């Protein structure tokens, strides 16, 4: 039986992308392609799979960009698309055409948007964590699939807080992808 295929979207460091490739590529699934909207994304370095750059700055509207993105994604015929640090607001052109999940560094519905780690840290909440959810038209608002949390330490610094979030992400995202693909 051939492996299920995923496409991963990212914008920056791509640590989650590389972690997904290390843990799943060639065994659980084929990571057919990684697509970024930033030509200088550090995550493109040392990529052992196909990488594509589709810069949003080259398009006149979000819809025009999403149309091209959908076309590019569909050319790989993935079973699932994974947003791992893809820092874009998506239009219905994308959400109505692509089955995708997103990793978010807070316990949704708390702290939606691009500054979730900082907001979560500053909140003083005792229990913090991460979410993986289906992507819908509402920013960070789709149905939650999995969450994982940790308890803030007495003297938690932003650095140790950030590290805890990252460790949880590297465990939870590959696990959730495997589970979804198994159930497809
Ligand atoms: C991750 O922490 C992810 O949860 C976050 O971006 C980071 C990407 O890191 N996503 C969001 O904030 C989405 N709103 P990476 O590029 O090193 O994987």
PDB file of C-alpha atoms and ligand atoms in Angstrom:
ATOM      1  CA  UNK A   1       0.000   0.000   0.000  1.00  0.00           C
ATOM      2  CA  UNK A   2       1.400   3.426  -0.863  1.00  0.00           C
ATOM      3  CA  UNK A   3       1.910   6.012   1.848  1.00  0.00           C
ATOM      4  CA  UNK A   4      -0.572   8.836   2.359  1.00  0.00           C
ATOM      5  CA  UNK A   5       0.720  12.223   1.240  1.00  0.00           C
ATOM      6  CA  UNK A   6       0.926  15.504   3.127  1.00  0.00           C
ATOM      7  CA  UNK A   7       1.996  19.018   2.174  1.00  0.00           C
ATOM      8  CA  UNK A   8       3.338  21.306   4.932  1.00  0.00           C
ATOM      9  CA  UNK A   9       3.035  25.117   4.886  1.00  0.00           C
ATOM     10  CA  UNK A  10       5.406  27.287   6.937  1.00  0.00           C
ATOM     11  CA  UNK A  11       6.745  30.848   7.092  1.00  0.00           C
ATOM     12  CA  UNK A  12       9.884  30.977   9.220  1.00  0.00           C
ATOM     13  CA  UNK A  13      12.164  28.715  11.237  1.00  0.00           C
ATOM     14  CA  UNK A  14      10.393  25.563  10.078  1.00  0.00           C
ATOM     15  CA  UNK A  15      11.384  23.601  13.206  1.00  0.00           C
ATOM     16  CA  UNK A  16       8.042  21.828  13.239  1.00  0.00           C
ATOM     17  CA  UNK A  17       8.352  21.107   9.524  1.00  0.00           C
ATOM     18  CA  UNK A  18      11.780  19.483  10.013  1.00  0.00           C
ATOM     19  CA  UNK A  19      10.485  17.563  13.029  1.00  0.00           C
ATOM     20  CA  UNK A  20       7.552  16.212  10.991  1.00  0.00           C
ATOM     21  CA  UNK A  21       9.941  15.122   8.234  1.00  0.00           C
ATOM     22  CA  UNK A  22      12.283  13.425  10.762  1.00  0.00           C
ATOM     23  CA  UNK A  23       9.478  11.583  12.504  1.00  0.00           C
ATOM     24  CA  UNK A  24       7.053  10.723   9.688  1.00  0.00           C
ATOM     25  CA  UNK A  25       8.534  11.011   6.194  1.00  0.00           C
ATOM     26  CA  UNK A  26       8.940   7.656   4.474  1.00  0.00           C
ATOM     27  CA  UNK A  27       7.399   5.674   7.320  1.00  0.00           C
ATOM     28  CA  UNK A  28       4.014   7.099   8.318  1.00  0.00           C
ATOM     29  CA  UNK A  29       3.517   9.290   5.243  1.00  0.00           C
ATOM     30  CA  UNK A  30       5.228  11.000   2.365  1.00  0.00           C
ATOM     31  CA  UNK A  31       5.900  14.704   2.947  1.00  0.00           C
ATOM     32  CA  UNK A  32       5.478  15.570  -0.729  1.00  0.00           C
ATOM     33  CA  UNK A  33       6.356  19.224  -0.456  1.00  0.00           C
ATOM     34  CA  UNK A  34       6.921  22.143   1.930  1.00  0.00           C
ATOM     35  CA  UNK A  35       5.593  25.499   0.790  1.00  0.00           C
ATOM     36  CA  UNK A  36       6.594  28.855   2.258  1.00  0.00           C
ATOM     37  CA  UNK A  37       5.416  32.401   1.593  1.00  0.00           C
ATOM     38  CA  UNK A  38       8.883  33.783   2.513  1.00  0.00           C
ATOM     39  CA  UNK A  39      11.832  33.364   0.149  1.00  0.00           C
ATOM     40  CA  UNK A  40      14.262  33.853   3.067  1.00  0.00           C
ATOM     41  CA  UNK A  41      12.552  31.410   5.464  1.00  0.00           C
ATOM     42  CA  UNK A  42      15.337  29.696   7.470  1.00  0.00           C
ATOM     43  CA  UNK A  43      13.320  26.467   7.337  1.00  0.00           C
ATOM     44  CA  UNK A  44      14.220  26.098   3.647  1.00  0.00           C
ATOM     45  CA  UNK A  45      17.824  25.332   4.671  1.00  0.00           C
ATOM     46  CA  UNK A  46      18.750  21.663   4.550  1.00  0.00           C
ATOM     47  CA  UNK A  47      15.297  20.576   3.469  1.00  0.00           C
ATOM     48  CA  UNK A  48      15.487  16.906   2.437  1.00  0.00           C
ATOM     49  CA  UNK A  49      12.232  17.077   0.468  1.00  0.00           C
ATOM     50  CA  UNK A  50      10.855  19.332  -2.264  1.00  0.00           C
ATOM     51  CA  UNK A  51      10.506  22.986  -1.190  1.00  0.00           C
ATOM     52  CA  UNK A  52       8.426  25.615  -2.982  1.00  0.00           C
ATOM     53  CA  UNK A  53       8.399  29.389  -2.440  1.00  0.00           C
ATOM     54  CA  UNK A  54       5.200  31.261  -3.215  1.00  0.00           C
ATOM     55  CA  UNK A  55       5.676  34.838  -2.069  1.00  0.00           C
ATOM     56  CA  UNK A  56       2.531  36.660  -0.989  1.00  0.00           C
ATOM     57  CA  UNK A  57       4.131  40.007  -1.833  1.00  0.00           C
ATOM     58  CA  UNK A  58       3.837  39.149  -5.536  1.00  0.00           C
ATOM     59  CA  UNK A  59       0.019  39.112  -5.407  1.00  0.00           C
ATOM     60  CA  UNK A  60      -2.427  42.001  -5.272  1.00  0.00           C
ATOM     61  CA  UNK A  61      -4.915  40.435  -2.832  1.00  0.00           C
ATOM     62  CA  UNK A  62      -5.249  37.605  -0.307  1.00  0.00           C
ATOM     63  CA  UNK A  63      -7.715  35.892  -2.651  1.00  0.00           C
ATOM     64  CA  UNK A  64      -5.310  36.005  -5.611  1.00  0.00           C
ATOM     65  CA  UNK A  65      -2.558  34.536  -3.443  1.00  0.00           C
ATOM     66  CA  UNK A  66      -4.775  31.818  -2.034  1.00  0.00           C
ATOM     67  CA  UNK A  67      -5.959  30.874  -5.539  1.00  0.00           C
ATOM     68  CA  UNK A  68      -2.372  30.223  -6.624  1.00  0.00           C
ATOM     69  CA  UNK A  69      -1.568  28.479  -3.343  1.00  0.00           C
ATOM     70  CA  UNK A  70      -4.537  26.132  -3.740  1.00  0.00           C
ATOM     71  CA  UNK A  71      -3.439  25.348  -7.301  1.00  0.00           C
ATOM     72  CA  UNK A  72       0.115  24.579  -6.141  1.00  0.00           C
ATOM     73  CA  UNK A  73      -1.044  22.413  -3.230  1.00  0.00           C
ATOM     74  CA  UNK A  74      -3.466  20.454  -5.432  1.00  0.00           C
ATOM     75  CA  UNK A  75      -0.692  19.667  -7.933  1.00  0.00           C
ATOM     76  CA  UNK A  76       0.785  17.415  -5.196  1.00  0.00           C
ATOM     77  CA  UNK A  77      -2.563  15.663  -4.536  1.00  0.00           C
ATOM     78  CA  UNK A  78      -2.089  15.521  -0.745  1.00  0.00           C
ATOM     79  CA  UNK A  79      -4.407  13.638   1.610  1.00  0.00           C
ATOM     80  CA  UNK A  80      -3.878  16.343   4.232  1.00  0.00           C
ATOM     81  CA  UNK A  81      -2.291  19.794   4.445  1.00  0.00           C
ATOM     82  CA  UNK A  82      -0.492  20.821   7.642  1.00  0.00           C
ATOM     83  CA  UNK A  83       0.007  24.454   8.650  1.00  0.00           C
ATOM     84  CA  UNK A  84       3.107  24.512  10.852  1.00  0.00           C
ATOM     85  CA  UNK A  85       3.885  28.156  11.554  1.00  0.00           C
ATOM     86  CA  UNK A  86       2.259  29.429   8.348  1.00  0.00           C
ATOM     87  CA  UNK A  87       1.627  33.031   9.410  1.00  0.00           C
ATOM     88  CA  UNK A  88      -1.083  34.027   6.958  1.00  0.00           C
ATOM     89  CA  UNK A  89      -4.753  34.900   7.321  1.00  0.00           C
ATOM     90  CA  UNK A  90      -6.539  32.559   4.927  1.00  0.00           C
ATOM     91  CA  UNK A  91      -9.540  33.405   2.763  1.00  0.00           C
ATOM     92  CA  UNK A  92     -12.452  31.097   1.857  1.00  0.00           C
ATOM     93  CA  UNK A  93     -10.634  30.480  -1.453  1.00  0.00           C
ATOM     94  CA  UNK A  94      -8.259  28.388   0.656  1.00  0.00           C
ATOM     95  CA  UNK A  95     -10.503  27.106   3.448  1.00  0.00           C
ATOM     96  CA  UNK A  96     -13.280  25.880   1.127  1.00  0.00           C
ATOM     97  CA  UNK A  97     -10.847  23.978  -1.102  1.00  0.00           C
ATOM     98  CA  UNK A  98      -8.170  22.559   1.179  1.00  0.00           C
ATOM     99  CA  UNK A  99      -8.555  20.091   4.059  1.00  0.00           C
ATOM    100  CA  UNK A 100      -6.004  21.314   6.562  1.00  0.00           C
ATOM    101  CA  UNK A 101      -4.957  21.381  10.196  1.00  0.00           C
ATOM    102  CA  UNK A 102      -3.088  24.115  12.077  1.00  0.00           C
ATOM    103  CA  UNK A 103      -0.728  24.077  15.035  1.00  0.00           C
ATOM    104  CA  UNK A 104      -1.344  26.910  17.501  1.00  0.00           C
ATOM    105  CA  UNK A 105       0.750  27.681  20.616  1.00  0.00           C
ATOM    106  CA  UNK A 106      -2.067  28.255  23.133  1.00  0.00           C
ATOM    107  CA  UNK A 107      -5.021  26.451  24.623  1.00  0.00           C
ATOM    108  CA  UNK A 108      -7.642  27.638  22.136  1.00  0.00           C
ATOM    109  CA  UNK A 109     -10.018  29.448  22.239  1.00  0.00           C
ATOM    110  CA  UNK A 110      -7.605  31.490  24.350  1.00  0.00           C
ATOM    111  CA  UNK A 111      -5.026  33.735  22.671  1.00  0.00           C
ATOM    112  CA  UNK A 112      -5.819  33.436  18.968  1.00  0.00           C
ATOM    113  CA  UNK A 113      -3.571  35.210  16.443  1.00  0.00           C
ATOM    114  CA  UNK A 114       0.120  35.767  15.926  1.00  0.00           C
ATOM    115  CA  UNK A 115       1.327  36.496  19.487  1.00  0.00           C
ATOM    116  CA  UNK A 116      -0.100  33.536  21.332  1.00  0.00           C
ATOM    117  CA  UNK A 117       3.028  32.537  23.265  1.00  0.00           C
ATOM    118  CA  UNK A 118       3.649  36.044  24.618  1.00  0.00           C
ATOM    119  CA  UNK A 119      -0.025  36.606  25.453  1.00  0.00           C
ATOM    120  CA  UNK A 120      -0.306  33.249  27.120  1.00  0.00           C
ATOM    121  CA  UNK A 121       2.859  33.883  29.177  1.00  0.00           C
ATOM    122  CA  UNK A 122       1.749  37.367  30.228  1.00  0.00           C
ATOM    123  CA  UNK A 123      -1.743  36.155  31.162  1.00  0.00           C
ATOM    124  CA  UNK A 124      -0.417  34.488  34.296  1.00  0.00           C
ATOM    125  CA  UNK A 125      -2.682  31.461  33.613  1.00  0.00           C
ATOM    126  CA  UNK A 126      -1.516  28.513  35.670  1.00  0.00           C
ATOM    127  CA  UNK A 127      -2.355  25.997  32.933  1.00  0.00           C
ATOM    128  CA  UNK A 128      -1.025  26.783  29.433  1.00  0.00           C
ATOM    129  CA  UNK A 129      -0.438  24.711  26.328  1.00  0.00           C
ATOM    130  CA  UNK A 130      -0.926  24.116  22.619  1.00  0.00           C
ATOM    131  CA  UNK A 131      -3.680  23.110  20.198  1.00  0.00           C
ATOM    132  CA  UNK A 132      -4.042  21.365  16.854  1.00  0.00           C
ATOM    133  CA  UNK A 133      -7.272  22.280  15.095  1.00  0.00           C
ATOM    134  CA  UNK A 134      -9.051  21.983  11.759  1.00  0.00           C
ATOM    135  CA  UNK A 135      -8.642  25.126   9.680  1.00  0.00           C
ATOM    136  CA  UNK A 136     -11.851  27.027   9.068  1.00  0.00           C
ATOM    137  CA  UNK A 137     -12.753  30.496   7.828  1.00  0.00           C
ATOM    138  CA  UNK A 138     -12.418  31.879  11.350  1.00  0.00           C
ATOM    139  CA  UNK A 139      -8.797  32.623  12.324  1.00  0.00           C
ATOM    140  CA  UNK A 140      -7.670  29.933  14.818  1.00  0.00           C
ATOM    141  CA  UNK A 141     -11.359  29.145  15.256  1.00  0.00           C
ATOM    142  CA  UNK A 142     -11.840  25.696  13.686  1.00  0.00           C
ATOM    143  CA  UNK A 143     -12.722  22.581  15.681  1.00  0.00           C
ATOM    144  CA  UNK A 144      -9.985  21.564  18.103  1.00  0.00           C
ATOM    145  CA  UNK A 145      -8.578  18.073  17.427  1.00  0.00           C
ATOM    146  CA  UNK A 146      -5.996  17.732  20.219  1.00  0.00           C
ATOM    147  CA  UNK A 147      -4.596  19.871  23.021  1.00  0.00           C
ATOM    148  CA  UNK A 148      -1.744  19.377  25.440  1.00  0.00           C
ATOM    149  CA  UNK A 149      -1.076  21.469  28.502  1.00  0.00           C
ATOM    150  CA  UNK A 150       1.518  22.076  31.205  1.00  0.00           C
ATOM    151  CA  UNK A 151       1.513  23.857  34.529  1.00  0.00           C
ATOM    152  CA  UNK A 152       3.438  27.093  34.799  1.00  0.00           C
ATOM    153  CA  UNK A 153       6.337  26.884  37.250  1.00  0.00           C
ATOM    154  CA  UNK A 154       6.607  29.387  40.128  1.00  0.00           C
ATOM    155  CA  UNK A 155       9.552  31.202  38.576  1.00  0.00           C
ATOM    156  CA  UNK A 156       8.747  30.484  34.928  1.00  0.00           C
ATOM    157  CA  UNK A 157      10.715  32.723  32.552  1.00  0.00           C
ATOM    158  CA  UNK A 158       9.598  33.468  28.991  1.00  0.00           C
ATOM    159  CA  UNK A 159      12.520  31.312  27.815  1.00  0.00           C
ATOM    160  CA  UNK A 160      11.525  28.245  29.853  1.00  0.00           C
ATOM    161  CA  UNK A 161       7.874  28.825  28.917  1.00  0.00           C
ATOM    162  CA  UNK A 162       8.775  28.953  25.213  1.00  0.00           C
ATOM    163  CA  UNK A 163      10.842  25.772  25.557  1.00  0.00           C
ATOM    164  CA  UNK A 164       7.924  23.896  27.141  1.00  0.00           C
ATOM    165  CA  UNK A 165       5.621  24.972  24.294  1.00  0.00           C
ATOM    166  CA  UNK A 166       8.125  23.818  21.658  1.00  0.00           C
ATOM    167  CA  UNK A 167       8.663  20.431  23.329  1.00  0.00           C
ATOM    168  CA  UNK A 168       4.920  19.817  23.392  1.00  0.00           C
ATOM    169  CA  UNK A 169       4.603  20.883  19.735  1.00  0.00           C
ATOM    170  CA  UNK A 170       7.295  18.449  18.586  1.00  0.00           C
ATOM    171  CA  UNK A 171       5.377  15.598  20.268  1.00  0.00           C
ATOM    172  CA  UNK A 172       1.773  16.521  19.551  1.00  0.00           C
ATOM    173  CA  UNK A 173       1.830  17.593  15.901  1.00  0.00           C
ATOM    174  CA  UNK A 174       3.376  14.406  14.410  1.00  0.00           C
ATOM    175  CA  UNK A 175       1.152  12.285  16.689  1.00  0.00           C
ATOM    176  CA  UNK A 176      -1.976  14.097  15.519  1.00  0.00           C
ATOM    177  CA  UNK A 177      -0.999  13.882  11.839  1.00  0.00           C
ATOM    178  CA  UNK A 178      -0.438  10.108  12.211  1.00  0.00           C
ATOM    179  CA  UNK A 179      -3.806   9.670  13.896  1.00  0.00           C
ATOM    180  CA  UNK A 180      -5.689  11.633  11.232  1.00  0.00           C
ATOM    181  CA  UNK A 181      -3.977   9.823   8.357  1.00  0.00           C
ATOM    182  CA  UNK A 182      -4.661   6.449   9.981  1.00  0.00           C
ATOM    183  CA  UNK A 183      -8.363   7.304  10.225  1.00  0.00           C
ATOM    184  CA  UNK A 184      -8.652   8.577   6.627  1.00  0.00           C
TER     185      UNK A 184
HETATM  186  C1  LIG B   1       5.052  27.430  16.238  1.00  0.00           C
HETATM  187  O1  LIG B   1       5.271  27.703  17.610  1.00  0.00           O
HETATM  188  C2  LIG B   1       3.557  27.440  15.949  1.00  0.00           C
HETATM  189  O2  LIG B   1       2.781  26.983  17.015  1.00  0.00           O
HETATM  190  C3  LIG B   1       3.322  28.913  15.685  1.00  0.00           C
HETATM  191  O3  LIG B   1       4.435  29.315  14.929  1.00  0.00           O
HETATM  192  C4  LIG B   1       5.577  28.576  15.382  1.00  0.00           C
HETATM  193  C5  LIG B   1       6.365  28.096  14.175  1.00  0.00           C
HETATM  194  O4  LIG B   1       7.621  27.646  14.557  1.00  0.00           O
HETATM  195  N1  LIG B   1       2.100  29.136  14.969  1.00  0.00           N
HETATM  196  C6  LIG B   1       1.292  30.173  15.207  1.00  0.00           C
HETATM  197  O5  LIG B   1       1.517  31.028  16.026  1.00  0.00           O
HETATM  198  C7  LIG B   1       0.026  30.191  14.366  1.00  0.00           C
HETATM  199  N2  LIG B   1      -0.845  31.232  14.774  1.00  0.00           N
HETATM  200  P1  LIG B   1       8.504  26.824  13.520  1.00  0.00           P
HETATM  201  O6  LIG B   1       8.542  27.623  12.214  1.00  0.00           O
HETATM  202  O7  LIG B   1       9.869  26.752  14.130  1.00  0.00           O
HETATM  203  O8  LIG B   1       7.891  25.478  13.336  1.00  0.00           O
END
